[in-house]
């Protein structure tokens, strides 16, 4: 059974793809109101390549007493700890948690809450968004890396992901992958918010991007992530060009007045630099400018 906590973009995308090859899936919703609203609609709708399909998946609330063996945690990084605290008593001995959160910080916080549970970390370049309640649009095919910093052995259910069309690889350095993605996001996303531009708009700020990449490389080396620092600037430029027409996820969050995951991206990077007494003036100034920008729009800095 795949328990999936968070019927948002990625949660519904995973749920629909697992269920459509016949795997048992259980959506876990916040409370009775959400469950009643879901039951009224009767299922999740996935829009993919212009085709719309409906999946009448079973759902339950977090406080349902049934035990959980495998849980995909598909909420935002800032909701992860609270969500896991709610379901922790339901986790069986030897249970597995798959953590889909972007950035860093939430995974360690969750793992500390559930000793004895195997936490598998994921980093995904898939793109999905909601275009209505219980509806998800699969906007960008991508890849998901999964790994366990404490054990090299892959879990036996990776074949279920392959059969579901969830393209993935088992990574022996998932923390390095998460750092690399964090560095990419730190070099691109905050600037797109501050300049209010698409990713391609950063072409007009090459010196700022280059300076940030230099400091991010220094941070990665200081944090023992030399492999994640390799060719960072080139990859940032490649991503800027490949996604030139897109708005970054942080830009979209701010534009829609939604809370961002800044604390798990640039906030995490600056805190790590401070811990290591590593002075990164441009990264820190960027963080301050971003927090001021969010504050001015009434958005939280955490
Ligand atoms: P989302 O906001 O669309 O969905 C999160 C869902 O979790 C929401 O429906 C929310 O109500 C639910 N939730 C939060 N706390 C809950 C609780 N206690 N109980 C039940 N439900 C709860 O978010 P998303 O876009 O799916 O992103 C999830 C994570 O994946 C984020 O860290 C994001 O950065 C990462 N990610 C997203 C994408 C994407 O394209 N959407 C791509 C790569 C990575
Ligand atoms: O992951 C991204 C995002 O928008 O969050 C990219 C496209 C890599 C930009 O940082």
PDB file of N, CA and C in Angstrom, residues 7-104:
ATOM      1  N   UNK A   7      -2.298  15.855  -0.892  1.00  0.00           N
ATOM      2  CA  UNK A   7      -2.926  15.711  -2.213  1.00  0.00           C
ATOM      3  C   UNK A   7      -2.729  17.000  -2.992  1.00  0.00           C
ATOM      4  N   UNK A   8      -1.453  17.420  -3.089  1.00  0.00           N
ATOM      5  CA  UNK A   8      -1.104  18.593  -3.887  1.00  0.00           C
ATOM      6  C   UNK A   8      -0.588  18.135  -5.242  1.00  0.00           C
ATOM      7  N   UNK A   9       0.244  18.977  -5.868  1.00  0.00           N
ATOM      8  CA  UNK A   9       0.689  18.697  -7.240  1.00  0.00           C
ATOM      9  C   UNK A   9       1.426  17.363  -7.328  1.00  0.00           C
ATOM     10  N   UNK A  10       2.534  17.213  -6.591  1.00  0.00           N
ATOM     11  CA  UNK A  10       3.316  15.983  -6.729  1.00  0.00           C
ATOM     12  C   UNK A  10       2.606  14.786  -6.109  1.00  0.00           C
ATOM     13  N   UNK A  11       1.911  14.992  -5.013  1.00  0.00           N
ATOM     14  CA  UNK A  11       1.198  13.890  -4.363  1.00  0.00           C
ATOM     15  C   UNK A  11       0.176  13.276  -5.311  1.00  0.00           C
ATOM     16  N   UNK A  12      -0.615  14.120  -5.969  1.00  0.00           N
ATOM     17  CA  UNK A  12      -1.633  13.598  -6.902  1.00  0.00           C
ATOM     18  C   UNK A  12      -0.978  12.984  -8.132  1.00  0.00           C
ATOM     19  N   UNK A  13       0.132  13.591  -8.583  1.00  0.00           N
ATOM     20  CA  UNK A  13       0.826  13.058  -9.762  1.00  0.00           C
ATOM     21  C   UNK A  13       1.351  11.650  -9.490  1.00  0.00           C
ATOM     22  N   UNK A  14       1.945  11.464  -8.316  1.00  0.00           N
ATOM     23  CA  UNK A  14       2.432  10.120  -7.961  1.00  0.00           C
ATOM     24  C   UNK A  14       1.250   9.171  -7.763  1.00  0.00           C
ATOM     25  N   UNK A  15       0.242   9.627  -7.048  1.00  0.00           N
ATOM     26  CA  UNK A  15      -0.902   8.757  -6.722  1.00  0.00           C
ATOM     27  C   UNK A  15      -1.562   8.238  -7.990  1.00  0.00           C
ATOM     28  N   UNK A  16      -1.813   9.138  -8.943  1.00  0.00           N
ATOM     29  CA  UNK A  16      -2.512   8.734 -10.174  1.00  0.00           C
ATOM     30  C   UNK A  16      -1.678   7.721 -10.952  1.00  0.00           C
ATOM     31  N   UNK A  17      -0.371   7.960 -11.059  1.00  0.00           N
ATOM     32  CA  UNK A  17       0.458   7.052 -11.862  1.00  0.00           C
ATOM     33  C   UNK A  17       0.620   5.682 -11.198  1.00  0.00           C
ATOM     34  N   UNK A  18       0.709   5.658  -9.860  1.00  0.00           N
ATOM     35  CA  UNK A  18       0.815   4.364  -9.170  1.00  0.00           C
ATOM     36  C   UNK A  18      -0.500   3.597  -9.291  1.00  0.00           C
ATOM     37  N   UNK A  19      -1.606   4.321  -9.102  1.00  0.00           N
ATOM     38  CA  UNK A  19      -2.912   3.651  -9.087  1.00  0.00           C
ATOM     39  C   UNK A  19      -3.286   3.115 -10.460  1.00  0.00           C
ATOM     40  N   UNK A  20      -2.868   3.811 -11.505  1.00  0.00           N
ATOM     41  CA  UNK A  20      -3.352   3.377 -12.827  1.00  0.00           C
ATOM     42  C   UNK A  20      -2.695   2.095 -13.316  1.00  0.00           C
ATOM     43  N   UNK A  21      -1.648   1.613 -12.629  1.00  0.00           N
ATOM     44  CA  UNK A  21      -1.153   0.277 -12.994  1.00  0.00           C
ATOM     45  C   UNK A  21      -1.631  -0.745 -11.957  1.00  0.00           C
ATOM     46  N   UNK A  22      -2.595  -0.343 -11.139  1.00  0.00           N
ATOM     47  CA  UNK A  22      -3.242  -1.303 -10.243  1.00  0.00           C
ATOM     48  C   UNK A  22      -2.631  -1.396  -8.853  1.00  0.00           C
ATOM     49  N   UNK A  23      -1.717  -0.485  -8.514  1.00  0.00           N
ATOM     50  CA  UNK A  23      -1.127  -0.545  -7.163  1.00  0.00           C
ATOM     51  C   UNK A  23      -2.088   0.096  -6.159  1.00  0.00           C
ATOM     52  N   UNK A  24      -2.159  -0.453  -4.951  1.00  0.00           N
ATOM     53  CA  UNK A  24      -3.048   0.140  -3.954  1.00  0.00           C
ATOM     54  C   UNK A  24      -2.486   1.456  -3.425  1.00  0.00           C
ATOM     55  N   UNK A  25      -3.328   2.496  -3.468  1.00  0.00           N
ATOM     56  CA  UNK A  25      -2.914   3.848  -3.064  1.00  0.00           C
ATOM     57  C   UNK A  25      -3.944   4.385  -2.088  1.00  0.00           C
ATOM     58  N   UNK A  26      -3.497   5.080  -1.082  1.00  0.00           N
ATOM     59  CA  UNK A  26      -4.398   5.694  -0.104  1.00  0.00           C
ATOM     60  C   UNK A  26      -3.965   7.156   0.069  1.00  0.00           C
ATOM     61  N   UNK A  27      -4.856   8.086  -0.288  1.00  0.00           N
ATOM     62  CA  UNK A  27      -4.531   9.501  -0.079  1.00  0.00           C
ATOM     63  C   UNK A  27      -4.807   9.866   1.370  1.00  0.00           C
ATOM     64  N   UNK A  28      -3.942  10.690   1.940  1.00  0.00           N
ATOM     65  CA  UNK A  28      -4.148  11.089   3.340  1.00  0.00           C
ATOM     66  C   UNK A  28      -4.399  12.594   3.395  1.00  0.00           C
ATOM     67  N   UNK A  29      -5.595  12.930   3.848  1.00  0.00           N
ATOM     68  CA  UNK A  29      -6.017  14.329   3.830  1.00  0.00           C
ATOM     69  C   UNK A  29      -6.040  14.894   5.252  1.00  0.00           C
ATOM     70  N   UNK A  30      -5.931  16.220   5.290  1.00  0.00           N
ATOM     71  CA  UNK A  30      -5.729  16.945   6.545  1.00  0.00           C
ATOM     72  C   UNK A  30      -6.811  16.699   7.600  1.00  0.00           C
ATOM     73  N   UNK A  31      -8.081  16.745   7.179  1.00  0.00           N
ATOM     74  CA  UNK A  31      -9.166  16.639   8.162  1.00  0.00           C
ATOM     75  C   UNK A  31     -10.473  16.188   7.491  1.00  0.00           C
ATOM     76  N   UNK A  32     -11.514  16.065   8.302  1.00  0.00           N
ATOM     77  CA  UNK A  32     -12.817  15.568   7.812  1.00  0.00           C
ATOM     78  C   UNK A  32     -13.402  16.484   6.731  1.00  0.00           C
ATOM     79  N   UNK A  33     -13.173  17.808   6.861  1.00  0.00           N
ATOM     80  CA  UNK A  33     -13.720  18.744   5.866  1.00  0.00           C
ATOM     81  C   UNK A  33     -13.120  18.457   4.487  1.00  0.00           C
ATOM     82  N   UNK A  34     -11.782  18.273   4.481  1.00  0.00           N
ATOM     83  CA  UNK A  34     -11.108  17.992   3.200  1.00  0.00           C
ATOM     84  C   UNK A  34     -11.568  16.643   2.644  1.00  0.00           C
ATOM     85  N   UNK A  35     -11.750  15.672   3.546  1.00  0.00           N
ATOM     86  CA  UNK A  35     -12.181  14.346   3.107  1.00  0.00           C
ATOM     87  C   UNK A  35     -13.580  14.415   2.498  1.00  0.00           C
ATOM     88  N   UNK A  36     -14.459  15.184   3.154  1.00  0.00           N
ATOM     89  CA  UNK A  36     -15.834  15.316   2.642  1.00  0.00           C
ATOM     90  C   UNK A  36     -15.809  16.008   1.275  1.00  0.00           C
ATOM     91  N   UNK A  37     -14.965  17.048   1.158  1.00  0.00           N
ATOM     92  CA  UNK A  37     -14.882  17.779  -0.125  1.00  0.00           C
ATOM     93  C   UNK A  37     -14.367  16.839  -1.215  1.00  0.00           C
ATOM     94  N   UNK A  38     -13.386  16.006  -0.862  1.00  0.00           N
ATOM     95  CA  UNK A  38     -12.810  15.072  -1.837  1.00  0.00           C
ATOM     96  C   UNK A  38     -13.858  14.046  -2.263  1.00  0.00           C
ATOM     97  N   UNK A  39     -14.587  13.519  -1.270  1.00  0.00           N
ATOM     98  CA  UNK A  39     -15.571  12.464  -1.591  1.00  0.00           C
ATOM     99  C   UNK A  39     -16.671  13.002  -2.492  1.00  0.00           C
ATOM    100  N   UNK A  40     -16.981  14.301  -2.318  1.00  0.00           N
ATOM    101  CA  UNK A  40     -18.017  14.895  -3.163  1.00  0.00           C
ATOM    102  C   UNK A  40     -17.568  14.904  -4.630  1.00  0.00           C
ATOM    103  N   UNK A  41     -16.282  15.170  -4.844  1.00  0.00           N
ATOM    104  CA  UNK A  41     -15.753  15.200  -6.205  1.00  0.00           C
ATOM    105  C   UNK A  41     -15.494  13.764  -6.699  1.00  0.00           C
ATOM    106  N   UNK A  42     -15.060  12.908  -5.777  1.00  0.00           N
ATOM    107  CA  UNK A  42     -14.973  11.471  -6.081  1.00  0.00           C
ATOM    108  C   UNK A  42     -13.681  10.987  -6.696  1.00  0.00           C
ATOM    109  N   UNK A  43     -12.671  11.838  -6.807  1.00  0.00           N
ATOM    110  CA  UNK A  43     -11.400  11.343  -7.355  1.00  0.00           C
ATOM    111  C   UNK A  43     -10.448  12.456  -7.725  1.00  0.00           C
ATOM    112  N   UNK A  44      -9.285  12.014  -8.172  1.00  0.00           N
ATOM    113  CA  UNK A  44      -8.223  12.929  -8.589  1.00  0.00           C
ATOM    114  C   UNK A  44      -8.217  12.983 -10.110  1.00  0.00           C
ATOM    115  N   UNK A  45      -8.031  14.170 -10.662  1.00  0.00           N
ATOM    116  CA  UNK A  45      -7.962  14.307 -12.127  1.00  0.00           C
ATOM    117  C   UNK A  45      -6.538  14.661 -12.534  1.00  0.00           C
ATOM    118  N   UNK A  46      -6.010  13.890 -13.481  1.00  0.00           N
ATOM    119  CA  UNK A  46      -4.662  14.144 -13.999  1.00  0.00           C
ATOM    120  C   UNK A  46      -4.767  14.599 -15.455  1.00  0.00           C
ATOM    121  N   UNK A  47      -4.146  15.744 -15.741  1.00  0.00           N
ATOM    122  CA  UNK A  47      -4.096  16.246 -17.122  1.00  0.00           C
ATOM    123  C   UNK A  47      -2.668  16.041 -17.623  1.00  0.00           C
ATOM    124  N   UNK A  48      -2.553  15.243 -18.684  1.00  0.00           N
ATOM    125  CA  UNK A  48      -1.231  14.890 -19.187  1.00  0.00           C
ATOM    126  C   UNK A  48      -1.270  14.876 -20.699  1.00  0.00           C
ATOM    127  N   UNK A  49      -0.383  15.599 -21.345  1.00  0.00           N
ATOM    128  CA  UNK A  49      -0.347  15.707 -22.811  1.00  0.00           C
ATOM    129  C   UNK A  49      -1.734  16.059 -23.359  1.00  0.00           C
ATOM    130  N   UNK A  50      -2.422  16.964 -22.691  1.00  0.00           N
ATOM    131  CA  UNK A  50      -3.735  17.406 -23.157  1.00  0.00           C
ATOM    132  C   UNK A  50      -4.862  16.421 -22.874  1.00  0.00           C
ATOM    133  N   UNK A  51      -4.554  15.247 -22.316  1.00  0.00           N
ATOM    134  CA  UNK A  51      -5.577  14.231 -22.014  1.00  0.00           C
ATOM    135  C   UNK A  51      -5.948  14.312 -20.536  1.00  0.00           C
ATOM    136  N   UNK A  52      -7.234  14.210 -20.259  1.00  0.00           N
ATOM    137  CA  UNK A  52      -7.702  14.290 -18.873  1.00  0.00           C
ATOM    138  C   UNK A  52      -8.206  12.923 -18.424  1.00  0.00           C
ATOM    139  N   UNK A  53      -7.685  12.431 -17.288  1.00  0.00           N
ATOM    140  CA  UNK A  53      -8.156  11.142 -16.762  1.00  0.00           C
ATOM    141  C   UNK A  53      -8.499  11.308 -15.292  1.00  0.00           C
ATOM    142  N   UNK A  54      -9.508  10.554 -14.875  1.00  0.00           N
ATOM    143  CA  UNK A  54      -9.991  10.659 -13.496  1.00  0.00           C
ATOM    144  C   UNK A  54      -9.687   9.363 -12.759  1.00  0.00           C
ATOM    145  N   UNK A  55      -9.207   9.460 -11.528  1.00  0.00           N
ATOM    146  CA  UNK A  55      -8.855   8.287 -10.721  1.00  0.00           C
ATOM    147  C   UNK A  55      -9.603   8.364  -9.391  1.00  0.00           C
ATOM    148  N   UNK A  56     -10.559   7.464  -9.186  1.00  0.00           N
ATOM    149  CA  UNK A  56     -11.336   7.504  -7.929  1.00  0.00           C
ATOM    150  C   UNK A  56     -10.570   6.816  -6.795  1.00  0.00           C
ATOM    151  N   UNK A  57      -9.531   7.478  -6.295  1.00  0.00           N
ATOM    152  CA  UNK A  57      -8.654   6.863  -5.304  1.00  0.00           C
ATOM    153  C   UNK A  57      -9.269   6.917  -3.910  1.00  0.00           C
ATOM    154  N   UNK A  58      -9.038   5.883  -3.096  1.00  0.00           N
ATOM    155  CA  UNK A  58      -9.522   5.963  -1.718  1.00  0.00           C
ATOM    156  C   UNK A  58      -8.739   7.015  -0.939  1.00  0.00           C
ATOM    157  N   UNK A  59      -9.395   7.602   0.059  1.00  0.00           N
ATOM    158  CA  UNK A  59      -8.733   8.632   0.876  1.00  0.00           C
ATOM    159  C   UNK A  59      -9.161   8.476   2.324  1.00  0.00           C
ATOM    160  N   UNK A  60      -8.335   8.970   3.222  1.00  0.00           N
ATOM    161  CA  UNK A  60      -8.631   8.924   4.658  1.00  0.00           C
ATOM    162  C   UNK A  60      -8.016  10.163   5.311  1.00  0.00           C
ATOM    163  N   UNK A  61      -8.375  10.405   6.561  1.00  0.00           N
ATOM    164  CA  UNK A  61      -7.747  11.527   7.278  1.00  0.00           C
ATOM    165  C   UNK A  61      -6.487  11.017   7.983  1.00  0.00           C
ATOM    166  N   UNK A  62      -5.676  11.961   8.448  1.00  0.00           N
ATOM    167  CA  UNK A  62      -4.414  11.584   9.100  1.00  0.00           C
ATOM    168  C   UNK A  62      -4.659  10.755  10.359  1.00  0.00           C
ATOM    169  N   UNK A  63      -5.784  10.999  11.028  1.00  0.00           N
ATOM    170  CA  UNK A  63      -5.989  10.307  12.309  1.00  0.00           C
ATOM    171  C   UNK A  63      -6.715   8.970  12.178  1.00  0.00           C
ATOM    172  N   UNK A  64      -6.888   8.492  10.964  1.00  0.00           N
ATOM    173  CA  UNK A  64      -7.377   7.127  10.770  1.00  0.00           C
ATOM    174  C   UNK A  64      -6.389   6.185  11.482  1.00  0.00           C
ATOM    175  N   UNK A  65      -6.869   5.171  12.218  1.00  0.00           N
ATOM    176  CA  UNK A  65      -5.927   4.378  13.018  1.00  0.00           C
ATOM    177  C   UNK A  65      -5.141   3.309  12.246  1.00  0.00           C
ATOM    178  N   UNK A  66      -5.444   3.075  10.981  1.00  0.00           N
ATOM    179  CA  UNK A  66      -4.783   1.973  10.259  1.00  0.00           C
ATOM    180  C   UNK A  66      -3.266   2.182  10.205  1.00  0.00           C
ATOM    181  N   UNK A  67      -2.487   1.103  10.428  1.00  0.00           N
ATOM    182  CA  UNK A  67      -1.026   1.236  10.414  1.00  0.00           C
ATOM    183  C   UNK A  67      -0.480   1.533   9.019  1.00  0.00           C
ATOM    184  N   UNK A  68       0.697   2.147   8.995  1.00  0.00           N
ATOM    185  CA  UNK A  68       1.319   2.554   7.721  1.00  0.00           C
ATOM    186  C   UNK A  68       2.684   1.887   7.593  1.00  0.00           C
ATOM    187  N   UNK A  69       2.896   1.246   6.445  1.00  0.00           N
ATOM    188  CA  UNK A  69       4.202   0.614   6.184  1.00  0.00           C
ATOM    189  C   UNK A  69       5.065   1.507   5.284  1.00  0.00           C
ATOM    190  N   UNK A  70       4.409   2.150   4.292  1.00  0.00           N
ATOM    191  CA  UNK A  70       5.171   2.977   3.348  1.00  0.00           C
ATOM    192  C   UNK A  70       4.412   4.279   3.093  1.00  0.00           C
ATOM    193  N   UNK A  71       5.096   5.393   3.301  1.00  0.00           N
ATOM    194  CA  UNK A  71       4.420   6.690   3.163  1.00  0.00           C
ATOM    195  C   UNK A  71       5.225   7.624   2.277  1.00  0.00           C
ATOM    196  N   UNK A  72       4.572   8.153   1.278  1.00  0.00           N
ATOM    197  CA  UNK A  72       5.187   9.206   0.455  1.00  0.00           C
ATOM    198  C   UNK A  72       4.767  10.538   1.063  1.00  0.00           C
ATOM    199  N   UNK A  73       5.746  11.301   1.526  1.00  0.00           N
ATOM    200  CA  UNK A  73       5.444  12.606   2.133  1.00  0.00           C
ATOM    201  C   UNK A  73       5.554  13.656   1.031  1.00  0.00           C
ATOM    202  N   UNK A  74       4.406  14.155   0.592  1.00  0.00           N
ATOM    203  CA  UNK A  74       4.384  15.018  -0.593  1.00  0.00           C
ATOM    204  C   UNK A  74       3.877  16.418  -0.256  1.00  0.00           C
ATOM    205  N   UNK A  75       4.226  16.902   0.944  1.00  0.00           N
ATOM    206  CA  UNK A  75       3.850  18.274   1.302  1.00  0.00           C
ATOM    207  C   UNK A  75       5.055  19.191   1.111  1.00  0.00           C
ATOM    208  N   UNK A  76       4.883  20.486   1.348  1.00  0.00           N
ATOM    209  CA  UNK A  76       5.982  21.432   1.252  1.00  0.00           C
ATOM    210  C   UNK A  76       6.937  21.216   2.426  1.00  0.00           C
ATOM    211  N   UNK A  77       8.181  21.659   2.261  1.00  0.00           N
ATOM    212  CA  UNK A  77       9.205  21.450   3.288  1.00  0.00           C
ATOM    213  C   UNK A  77       8.762  22.025   4.641  1.00  0.00           C
ATOM    214  N   UNK A  78       8.093  23.200   4.611  1.00  0.00           N
ATOM    215  CA  UNK A  78       7.710  23.841   5.877  1.00  0.00           C
ATOM    216  C   UNK A  78       6.551  23.124   6.583  1.00  0.00           C
ATOM    217  N   UNK A  79       5.885  22.195   5.920  1.00  0.00           N
ATOM    218  CA  UNK A  79       4.794  21.440   6.549  1.00  0.00           C
ATOM    219  C   UNK A  79       5.222  20.038   6.978  1.00  0.00           C
ATOM    220  N   UNK A  80       6.441  19.636   6.607  1.00  0.00           N
ATOM    221  CA  UNK A  80       6.820  18.228   6.743  1.00  0.00           C
ATOM    222  C   UNK A  80       6.851  17.755   8.207  1.00  0.00           C
ATOM    223  N   UNK A  81       7.500  18.537   9.079  1.00  0.00           N
ATOM    224  CA  UNK A  81       7.634  18.090  10.471  1.00  0.00           C
ATOM    225  C   UNK A  81       6.275  17.924  11.141  1.00  0.00           C
ATOM    226  N   UNK A  82       5.414  18.915  10.961  1.00  0.00           N
ATOM    227  CA  UNK A  82       4.095  18.871  11.613  1.00  0.00           C
ATOM    228  C   UNK A  82       3.277  17.702  11.068  1.00  0.00           C
ATOM    229  N   UNK A  83       3.370  17.465   9.773  1.00  0.00           N
ATOM    230  CA  UNK A  83       2.593  16.369   9.172  1.00  0.00           C
ATOM    231  C   UNK A  83       3.070  15.029   9.730  1.00  0.00           C
ATOM    232  N   UNK A  84       4.394  14.850   9.816  1.00  0.00           N
ATOM    233  CA  UNK A  84       4.919  13.563  10.296  1.00  0.00           C
ATOM    234  C   UNK A  84       4.600  13.387  11.782  1.00  0.00           C
ATOM    235  N   UNK A  85       4.611  14.464  12.547  1.00  0.00           N
ATOM    236  CA  UNK A  85       4.253  14.344  13.965  1.00  0.00           C
ATOM    237  C   UNK A  85       2.841  13.768  14.099  1.00  0.00           C
ATOM    238  N   UNK A  86       1.964  14.167  13.182  1.00  0.00           N
ATOM    239  CA  UNK A  86       0.572  13.694  13.257  1.00  0.00           C
ATOM    240  C   UNK A  86       0.435  12.204  12.951  1.00  0.00           C
ATOM    241  N   UNK A  87       1.249  11.700  12.024  1.00  0.00           N
ATOM    242  CA  UNK A  87       1.059  10.294  11.623  1.00  0.00           C
ATOM    243  C   UNK A  87       2.070   9.334  12.273  1.00  0.00           C
ATOM    244  N   UNK A  88       3.041   9.887  13.016  1.00  0.00           N
ATOM    245  CA  UNK A  88       4.116   9.048  13.586  1.00  0.00           C
ATOM    246  C   UNK A  88       3.585   7.828  14.339  1.00  0.00           C
ATOM    247  N   UNK A  89       2.528   7.980  15.171  1.00  0.00           N
ATOM    248  CA  UNK A  89       2.063   6.802  15.909  1.00  0.00           C
ATOM    249  C   UNK A  89       1.544   5.679  15.006  1.00  0.00           C
ATOM    250  N   UNK A  90       1.227   6.001  13.761  1.00  0.00           N
ATOM    251  CA  UNK A  90       0.692   4.982  12.850  1.00  0.00           C
ATOM    252  C   UNK A  90       1.785   4.223  12.113  1.00  0.00           C
ATOM    253  N   UNK A  91       3.029   4.690  12.197  1.00  0.00           N
ATOM    254  CA  UNK A  91       4.107   4.053  11.432  1.00  0.00           C
ATOM    255  C   UNK A  91       4.492   2.730  12.083  1.00  0.00           C
ATOM    256  N   UNK A  92       4.494   1.666  11.279  1.00  0.00           N
ATOM    257  CA  UNK A  92       4.833   0.334  11.811  1.00  0.00           C
ATOM    258  C   UNK A  92       6.346   0.232  12.009  1.00  0.00           C
ATOM    259  N   UNK A  93       6.764  -0.774  12.782  1.00  0.00           N
ATOM    260  CA  UNK A  93       8.202  -1.030  12.911  1.00  0.00           C
ATOM    261  C   UNK A  93       8.731  -1.359  11.519  1.00  0.00           C
ATOM    262  N   UNK A  94       9.849  -0.751  11.140  1.00  0.00           N
ATOM    263  CA  UNK A  94      10.433  -1.011   9.822  1.00  0.00           C
ATOM    264  C   UNK A  94       9.720  -0.263   8.694  1.00  0.00           C
ATOM    265  N   UNK A  95       8.918   0.731   9.048  1.00  0.00           N
ATOM    266  CA  UNK A  95       8.210   1.498   8.004  1.00  0.00           C
ATOM    267  C   UNK A  95       9.203   2.322   7.185  1.00  0.00           C
ATOM    268  N   UNK A  96       8.723   2.764   6.011  1.00  0.00           N
ATOM    269  CA  UNK A  96       9.564   3.594   5.137  1.00  0.00           C
ATOM    270  C   UNK A  96       8.846   4.906   4.837  1.00  0.00           C
ATOM    271  N   UNK A  97       9.615   5.998   4.889  1.00  0.00           N
ATOM    272  CA  UNK A  97       9.096   7.320   4.536  1.00  0.00           C
ATOM    273  C   UNK A  97       9.863   7.793   3.309  1.00  0.00           C
ATOM    274  N   UNK A  98       9.158   8.217   2.287  1.00  0.00           N
ATOM    275  CA  UNK A  98       9.837   8.780   1.114  1.00  0.00           C
ATOM    276  C   UNK A  98       9.584  10.289   1.151  1.00  0.00           C
ATOM    277  N   UNK A  99      10.667  11.041   1.241  1.00  0.00           N
ATOM    278  CA  UNK A  99      10.556  12.485   1.458  1.00  0.00           C
ATOM    279  C   UNK A  99      10.804  13.229   0.144  1.00  0.00           C
ATOM    280  N   UNK A 100       9.748  13.864  -0.362  1.00  0.00           N
ATOM    281  CA  UNK A 100       9.828  14.512  -1.684  1.00  0.00           C
ATOM    282  C   UNK A 100      10.185  15.994  -1.613  1.00  0.00           C
ATOM    283  N   UNK A 101      10.510  16.490  -0.421  1.00  0.00           N
ATOM    284  CA  UNK A 101      10.669  17.941  -0.252  1.00  0.00           C
ATOM    285  C   UNK A 101      11.905  18.484  -0.969  1.00  0.00           C
ATOM    286  N   UNK A 102      11.746  19.667  -1.527  1.00  0.00           N
ATOM    287  CA  UNK A 102      12.859  20.367  -2.155  1.00  0.00           C
ATOM    288  C   UNK A 102      13.727  21.012  -1.070  1.00  0.00           C
ATOM    289  N   UNK A 103      14.963  21.341  -1.413  1.00  0.00           N
ATOM    290  CA  UNK A 103      15.844  22.011  -0.462  1.00  0.00           C
ATOM    291  C   UNK A 103      16.392  21.045   0.575  1.00  0.00           C
ATOM    292  N   UNK A 104      16.937  21.608   1.641  1.00  0.00           N
ATOM    293  CA  UNK A 104      17.509  20.790   2.711  1.00  0.00           C
ATOM    294  C   UNK A 104      17.052  21.326   4.066  1.00  0.00           C
TER     295      UNK A 104
END
